[in-house]
Coordinates of C-alpha atoms in Angstrom, one line a residue:
Chain Z
X1 CA 13.1 -25.5 -5.5
X2 CA 15.1 -27.3 -2.9
X3 CA 18.6 -26.7 -1.8
X4 CA 20.8 -28.3 -4.4
X5 CA 24.1 -28.2 -2.5
X6 CA 23.8 -31.9 -1.7
X7 CA 24.8 -31.2 1.9
X8 CA 21.3 -31.8 3.3
X9 CA 21.7 -33.1 6.8
X10 CA 19.5 -35.6 8.5
X11 CA 17.6 -32.9 10.2
X12 CA 14.3 -33.2 8.4
X13 CA 15.0 -30.7 5.7
X14 CA 12.6 -32.1 3.2
X15 CA 9.3 -30.8 1.8
X16 CA 6.7 -31.9 4.2
X17 CA 9.2 -33.6 6.5
X18 CA 8.7 -32.6 10.1
X19 CA 11.6 -30.7 11.7
X20 CA 12.4 -32.8 14.7
X21 CA 13.7 -30.0 16.9
X22 CA 12.2 -26.5 16.3
X23 CA 15.5 -24.8 17.1
X24 CA 17.8 -27.5 15.7
X25 CA 17.7 -26.9 11.9
X26 CA 20.9 -26.2 10.0
X27 CA 22.4 -22.7 10.2
X28 CA 22.1 -20.3 7.4
X29 CA 23.1 -16.9 6.2
X30 CA 22.2 -14.4 3.5
X31 CA 24.1 -14.8 0.3
X32 CA 24.9 -11.2 -0.8
X33 CA 25.1 -12.0 -4.5
X34 CA 21.7 -13.6 -4.5
X35 CA 20.3 -10.7 -2.4
X36 CA 21.7 -8.2 -4.9
X37 CA 20.2 -10.2 -7.8
X38 CA 16.8 -10.5 -6.1
X39 CA 16.7 -6.8 -5.2
X40 CA 17.7 -5.8 -8.7
X41 CA 14.9 -7.9 -10.2
X42 CA 12.4 -6.5 -7.8
X43 CA 13.5 -3.0 -8.4
X44 CA 13.3 -3.5 -12.2
X45 CA 9.8 -4.9 -11.9
X46 CA 8.7 -2.1 -9.6
X47 CA 10.1 0.5 -12.0
X48 CA 8.0 -1.1 -14.8
X49 CA 4.9 -1.1 -12.7
X50 CA 5.4 2.5 -11.5
X51 CA 6.2 3.6 -15.0
X52 CA 2.9 2.2 -16.2
X53 CA 1.1 4.0 -13.4
X54 CA 2.8 7.3 -14.2
X55 CA 2.0 7.0 -17.9
X56 CA -1.6 6.1 -17.1
X57 CA -1.4 2.7 -18.6
X58 CA -2.8 1.0 -15.5
X59 CA -5.0 2.3 -12.8
X60 CA -3.9 2.8 -9.3
X61 CA -6.4 2.5 -6.5
X62 CA -6.5 4.4 -3.2
X63 CA -8.7 3.2 -0.5
X64 CA -8.5 4.0 3.2
X65 CA -10.7 3.0 6.1
X66 CA -9.3 6.1 7.8
X67 CA -10.5 9.1 5.7
X68 CA -7.7 10.8 3.9
X69 CA -7.2 14.4 3.1
X70 CA -6.8 15.7 -0.4
X71 CA -5.9 19.3 -1.2
X72 CA -5.9 20.6 -4.8
X73 CA -4.8 24.0 -6.0
X74 CA -6.8 23.8 -9.1
X75 CA -8.9 21.2 -10.8
X76 CA -10.4 21.5 -14.3
X77 CA -12.9 18.9 -15.3
X78 CA -14.9 18.1 -18.3
X79 CA -18.1 16.8 -16.9
X80 CA -18.9 16.6 -13.3
X81 CA -21.5 14.6 -11.2
X82 CA -22.2 14.5 -7.5
X83 CA -24.6 12.4 -5.6
X84 CA -25.1 10.7 -2.2
X85 CA -24.0 7.2 -1.9
X86 CA -21.9 4.7 0.1
X87 CA -18.2 5.1 0.3
X88 CA -16.4 2.0 -1.1
X89 CA -13.6 2.6 1.4
X90 CA -15.5 2.7 4.6
X91 CA -19.1 1.9 3.8
X92 CA -20.1 5.2 5.4
X93 CA -22.5 7.5 3.5
X94 CA -20.5 9.9 1.4
X95 CA -20.8 12.2 -1.6
X96 CA -19.7 10.4 -4.7
X97 CA -18.1 12.8 -7.1
X98 CA -17.5 11.8 -10.7
X99 CA -14.9 13.4 -12.9
X100 CA -14.8 11.9 -16.4
X101 CA -11.8 13.9 -17.4
X102 CA -9.9 15.9 -14.8
X103 CA -6.7 18.0 -15.0
X104 CA -5.3 18.6 -11.5
X105 CA -2.4 20.8 -10.5
X106 CA -0.9 21.1 -7.0
X107 CA -2.2 17.8 -5.6
X108 CA -1.5 16.8 -2.1
X109 CA -2.9 13.7 -0.5
X110 CA -2.3 12.6 3.1
X111 CA -3.5 10.0 5.5
X112 CA -2.7 9.6 9.2
X113 CA -2.6 6.2 10.6
X114 CA -1.8 5.0 14.1
X115 CA 1.0 2.5 13.5
X116 CA 1.8 0.0 16.2
X117 CA 4.8 1.0 18.4
X118 CA 5.5 4.2 16.4
X119 CA 2.2 6.0 17.0
X120 CA 0.4 8.4 14.6
X121 CA 2.3 8.8 11.3
X122 CA 1.3 10.8 8.3
X123 CA 2.1 9.7 4.8
X124 CA 1.9 12.5 2.2
X125 CA 1.9 12.1 -1.5
X126 CA 2.3 15.2 -3.7
X127 CA 2.2 15.7 -7.4
X128 CA 2.7 18.8 -9.5
X129 CA 0.2 17.8 -12.2
X130 CA -2.2 15.0 -12.5
X131 CA -4.2 13.9 -15.5
X132 CA -7.0 11.5 -14.5
X133 CA -9.9 10.0 -16.4
X134 CA -13.0 8.4 -14.9
X135 CA -12.1 9.6 -11.5
X136 CA -14.5 8.8 -8.7
X137 CA -13.9 10.3 -5.2
X138 CA -16.0 9.5 -2.1
X139 CA -15.9 12.7 -0.1
X140 CA -17.2 13.4 3.4
X141 CA -16.3 17.0 3.5
X142 CA -15.2 19.5 0.9
X143 CA -14.4 23.2 1.1
X144 CA -13.1 25.6 -1.4
X145 CA -14.2 27.4 -4.5
X146 CA -16.3 25.6 -7.1
X147 CA -17.3 27.0 -10.5
X148 CA -19.8 25.1 -12.5
X149 CA -21.2 25.6 -16.0
X150 CA -24.6 24.4 -17.1
X151 CA -25.4 23.0 -13.7
X152 CA -28.4 20.7 -13.3
X153 CA -29.7 20.0 -9.8
X154 CA -32.2 17.2 -9.8
X155 CA -32.8 13.5 -10.1
X156 CA -29.9 11.7 -11.7
X157 CA -30.4 8.0 -11.9
X158 CA -32.9 7.8 -9.1
X159 CA -31.1 10.0 -6.6
X160 CA -31.0 13.7 -6.2
X161 CA -27.7 15.0 -7.2
X162 CA -25.9 17.6 -9.2
X163 CA -24.2 17.3 -12.6
X164 CA -22.7 19.9 -14.9
X165 CA -20.9 20.1 -18.2
X166 CA -17.7 21.3 -16.7
X167 CA -16.3 22.4 -13.5
X168 CA -13.4 24.5 -12.2
X169 CA -12.2 24.1 -8.7
X170 CA -9.8 26.3 -6.8
X171 CA -8.0 25.6 -3.5
X172 CA -10.1 22.6 -2.6
X173 CA -9.7 20.6 0.6
X174 CA -11.4 17.2 0.6
X175 CA -11.9 14.6 3.3
X176 CA -12.3 11.4 1.3
X177 CA -12.7 7.7 1.8
X178 CA -11.5 6.4 -1.5
X179 CA -10.5 7.6 -4.9
X180 CA -10.4 5.3 -7.9
X181 CA -9.5 6.3 -11.5
X182 CA -9.4 4.7 -14.9
X183 CA -6.1 6.3 -15.5
X184 CA -4.1 8.4 -13.1
X185 CA -1.0 10.0 -14.6
X186 CA 1.2 11.9 -12.2
X187 CA 4.2 14.2 -12.8
X188 CA 6.5 15.7 -10.2
X189 CA 5.7 13.1 -7.6
X190 CA 6.9 13.5 -4.0
X191 CA 6.4 11.2 -1.1
X192 CA 6.9 12.1 2.5
X193 CA 6.5 10.3 5.8
X194 CA 6.0 12.6 8.8
X195 CA 5.7 11.7 12.5
X196 CA 2.5 12.8 14.2
X197 CA -0.7 14.2 12.5
X198 CA 0.4 16.6 9.8
X199 CA -2.2 16.5 7.0
X200 CA -2.0 18.4 3.7
X201 CA -2.7 22.1 4.0
X202 CA -3.2 24.6 1.2
X203 CA -0.4 27.2 1.1
X204 CA -2.8 30.1 1.7
X205 CA -4.9 28.1 4.3
X206 CA -7.9 28.5 2.0
X207 CA -10.1 26.0 3.8
X208 CA -13.5 26.9 5.2
X209 CA -14.9 29.2 2.5
X210 CA -17.1 28.6 -0.4
X211 CA -18.7 25.2 -1.1
X212 CA -19.3 23.1 1.9
X213 CA -20.9 19.7 2.1
X214 CA -20.7 16.8 4.4
X215 CA -21.6 13.2 4.1
Chain X
X1 CA 19.6 -19.5 28.0
X2 CA 16.5 -18.1 26.5
X3 CA 18.5 -15.5 24.6
X4 CA 20.8 -18.2 23.4
X5 CA 18.0 -20.3 22.2
X6 CA 16.4 -17.4 20.4
X7 CA 19.7 -16.6 18.8
X8 CA 20.0 -20.2 17.6
X9 CA 16.4 -20.0 16.4
X10 CA 17.1 -16.9 14.5
X11 CA 20.2 -18.2 12.8
X12 CA 18.6 -21.4 11.7
X13 CA 15.9 -19.7 9.5
X14 CA 15.6 -16.5 7.4
X15 CA 14.6 -14.4 10.4
X16 CA 14.9 -10.9 8.9
X17 CA 13.1 -12.0 5.8
X18 CA 10.1 -13.2 7.7
X19 CA 10.1 -10.1 9.9
X20 CA 10.1 -7.8 6.9
X21 CA 7.3 -9.7 5.2
X22 CA 5.1 -9.7 8.3
X23 CA 5.8 -6.0 8.8
X24 CA 4.8 -5.3 5.2
X25 CA 1.4 -7.0 5.6
X26 CA 0.8 -5.2 8.9
X27 CA 1.7 -1.9 7.3
X28 CA -0.8 -2.5 4.4
X29 CA -3.6 -3.3 6.8
X30 CA -2.7 -0.3 9.0
X31 CA -3.0 2.1 6.0
X32 CA -6.3 0.7 4.9
X33 CA -7.8 0.8 8.4
X34 CA -7.4 -1.4 11.3
X35 CA -11.0 -2.0 12.1
X36 CA -12.0 -5.4 10.5
X37 CA -15.6 -4.1 10.2
X38 CA -14.5 -1.8 7.4
X39 CA -14.0 -4.9 5.3
X40 CA -17.7 -5.9 5.2
X41 CA -19.0 -3.0 3.1
X42 CA -16.0 -2.0 1.1
X43 CA -15.6 -2.1 -2.6
X44 CA -12.6 -3.1 -4.7
X45 CA -9.7 -1.5 -2.8
X46 CA -9.9 -2.7 0.8
X47 CA -10.4 -6.4 0.2
X48 CA -7.4 -6.5 -2.1
X49 CA -5.3 -4.9 0.6
X50 CA -6.5 -7.4 3.2
X51 CA -5.8 -10.3 0.8
X52 CA -2.3 -9.1 -0.1
X53 CA -1.5 -8.3 3.5
X54 CA -2.7 -11.7 4.7
X55 CA -0.7 -13.5 2.0
X56 CA 2.4 -11.5 3.0
X57 CA 2.0 -12.4 6.7
X58 CA 1.4 -16.0 5.9
X59 CA 4.5 -16.0 3.7
X60 CA 6.6 -14.4 6.5
X61 CA 5.4 -17.0 9.0
X62 CA 6.2 -19.7 6.5
X63 CA 9.8 -18.4 6.2
X64 CA 10.1 -18.7 10.0
X65 CA 8.3 -22.0 10.6
X66 CA 9.2 -23.9 7.4
X67 CA 12.6 -22.6 6.1
X68 CA 12.8 -25.2 3.3
X69 CA 9.8 -23.5 1.7
X70 CA 11.4 -20.0 1.8
X71 CA 11.6 -19.8 -2.0
X72 CA 7.9 -20.1 -2.4
X73 CA 7.3 -17.7 0.4
X74 CA 9.8 -15.2 -0.9
X75 CA 8.4 -15.3 -4.4
X76 CA 4.9 -14.9 -3.0
X77 CA 5.9 -11.9 -0.9
X78 CA 7.6 -10.3 -3.9
X79 CA 4.6 -10.8 -6.2
X80 CA 2.2 -9.5 -3.5
X81 CA 4.4 -6.5 -3.0
X82 CA 4.4 -5.7 -6.7
X83 CA 0.6 -6.1 -6.8
X84 CA 0.2 -3.9 -3.8
X85 CA 1.6 -1.0 -5.8
X86 CA -1.5 -1.2 -8.0
X87 CA -4.1 -2.4 -5.6
X88 CA -3.3 -1.0 -2.2
X89 CA -2.6 2.7 -1.9
X90 CA 0.6 2.5 -4.0
X91 CA 1.9 -0.3 -1.8
X92 CA 0.9 1.3 1.5
X93 CA 2.6 4.5 0.3
X94 CA 5.6 2.6 -0.8
X95 CA 6.6 1.5 2.7
X96 CA 4.8 -1.8 2.5
X97 CA 6.2 -2.4 -0.9
X98 CA 9.7 -1.7 0.2
X99 CA 9.4 -4.0 3.2
X100 CA 7.9 -6.8 1.0
X101 CA 10.6 -6.4 -1.6
X102 CA 13.3 -6.6 1.1
X103 CA 11.6 -9.5 2.8
X104 CA 11.1 -11.5 -0.4
X105 CA 14.6 -10.8 -1.6
X106 CA 16.2 -11.8 1.8
X107 CA 14.2 -15.0 1.7
X108 CA 15.4 -15.9 -1.8
X109 CA 19.0 -15.0 -0.8
X110 CA 19.1 -17.1 2.4
X111 CA 21.3 -20.1 2.1
X112 CA 22.4 -22.9 4.4
X113 CA 26.0 -22.9 5.6
X114 CA 27.4 -26.4 5.3
X115 CA 29.2 -26.6 8.7
X116 CA 27.5 -26.6 12.1
X117 CA 27.6 -23.3 13.8
X118 CA 27.6 -19.8 12.5

């Protein structure tokens, strides 16, 4: 796609043609109508993509070299597995937790990154309810209340781990390296950017009791 | 003199478009983790982020250094931005996606003015 205005000057404005003077090209400006058109098309495409994510039609992937914090008010899962492994996000050893079908309410996810010029900034994603299938979370640290039924502690596929038929978690705080899911359907999504380090916290500050493990 | 030349340089190419695209790539990498070592052992998510971010930065530099190719660069930035929604932490928590969408759109919307001078 080249400029079709037919006003090309002799300043090397051709594909592959060298520009003779780096600061000597023709002047330009932003065409507002084109900008509006391009923005509208992008917004429409993004709405389709985000709609598919929200409906669980496509999988969204979260990976962070900086561990992120997840807090969950309650999580009900059919099937649960936990074993030691390597985090896909950071390559550090972590506890890989598997949740074949999980219903989450009161999810909050946050990651703090040191942005250039701005300094530490926390990005927070919240959702009222989440329906996830084939969810795998690499956790470094978890605290909260865990209720398991038909728990088996022992060798699972070569490594010592835990698995159970279903699990009920209350007021869980996780430090995780990555979370991937087959489907991840969110309702009541909120997104927030805060200056400084302000990770997710449970309303009742329920960290530090119950189950504890660290990678 | 320098400021005047910079001004001329900015006005002869889609400068904000390139700036937004480069910023989008930097933001995606910043979210995934700034240590390049984290790339070596990562699974699906991190390399996709690095790939998309690198493409965005290259596209942004293309807008600056080769303005006639801004349409390719702009389209590439837009596609990378949309893919980053799926592959890279929801587009770097939407910020990277918004920057990429703005940068790509600005590149597509940049046109030459026929006369000399702004």
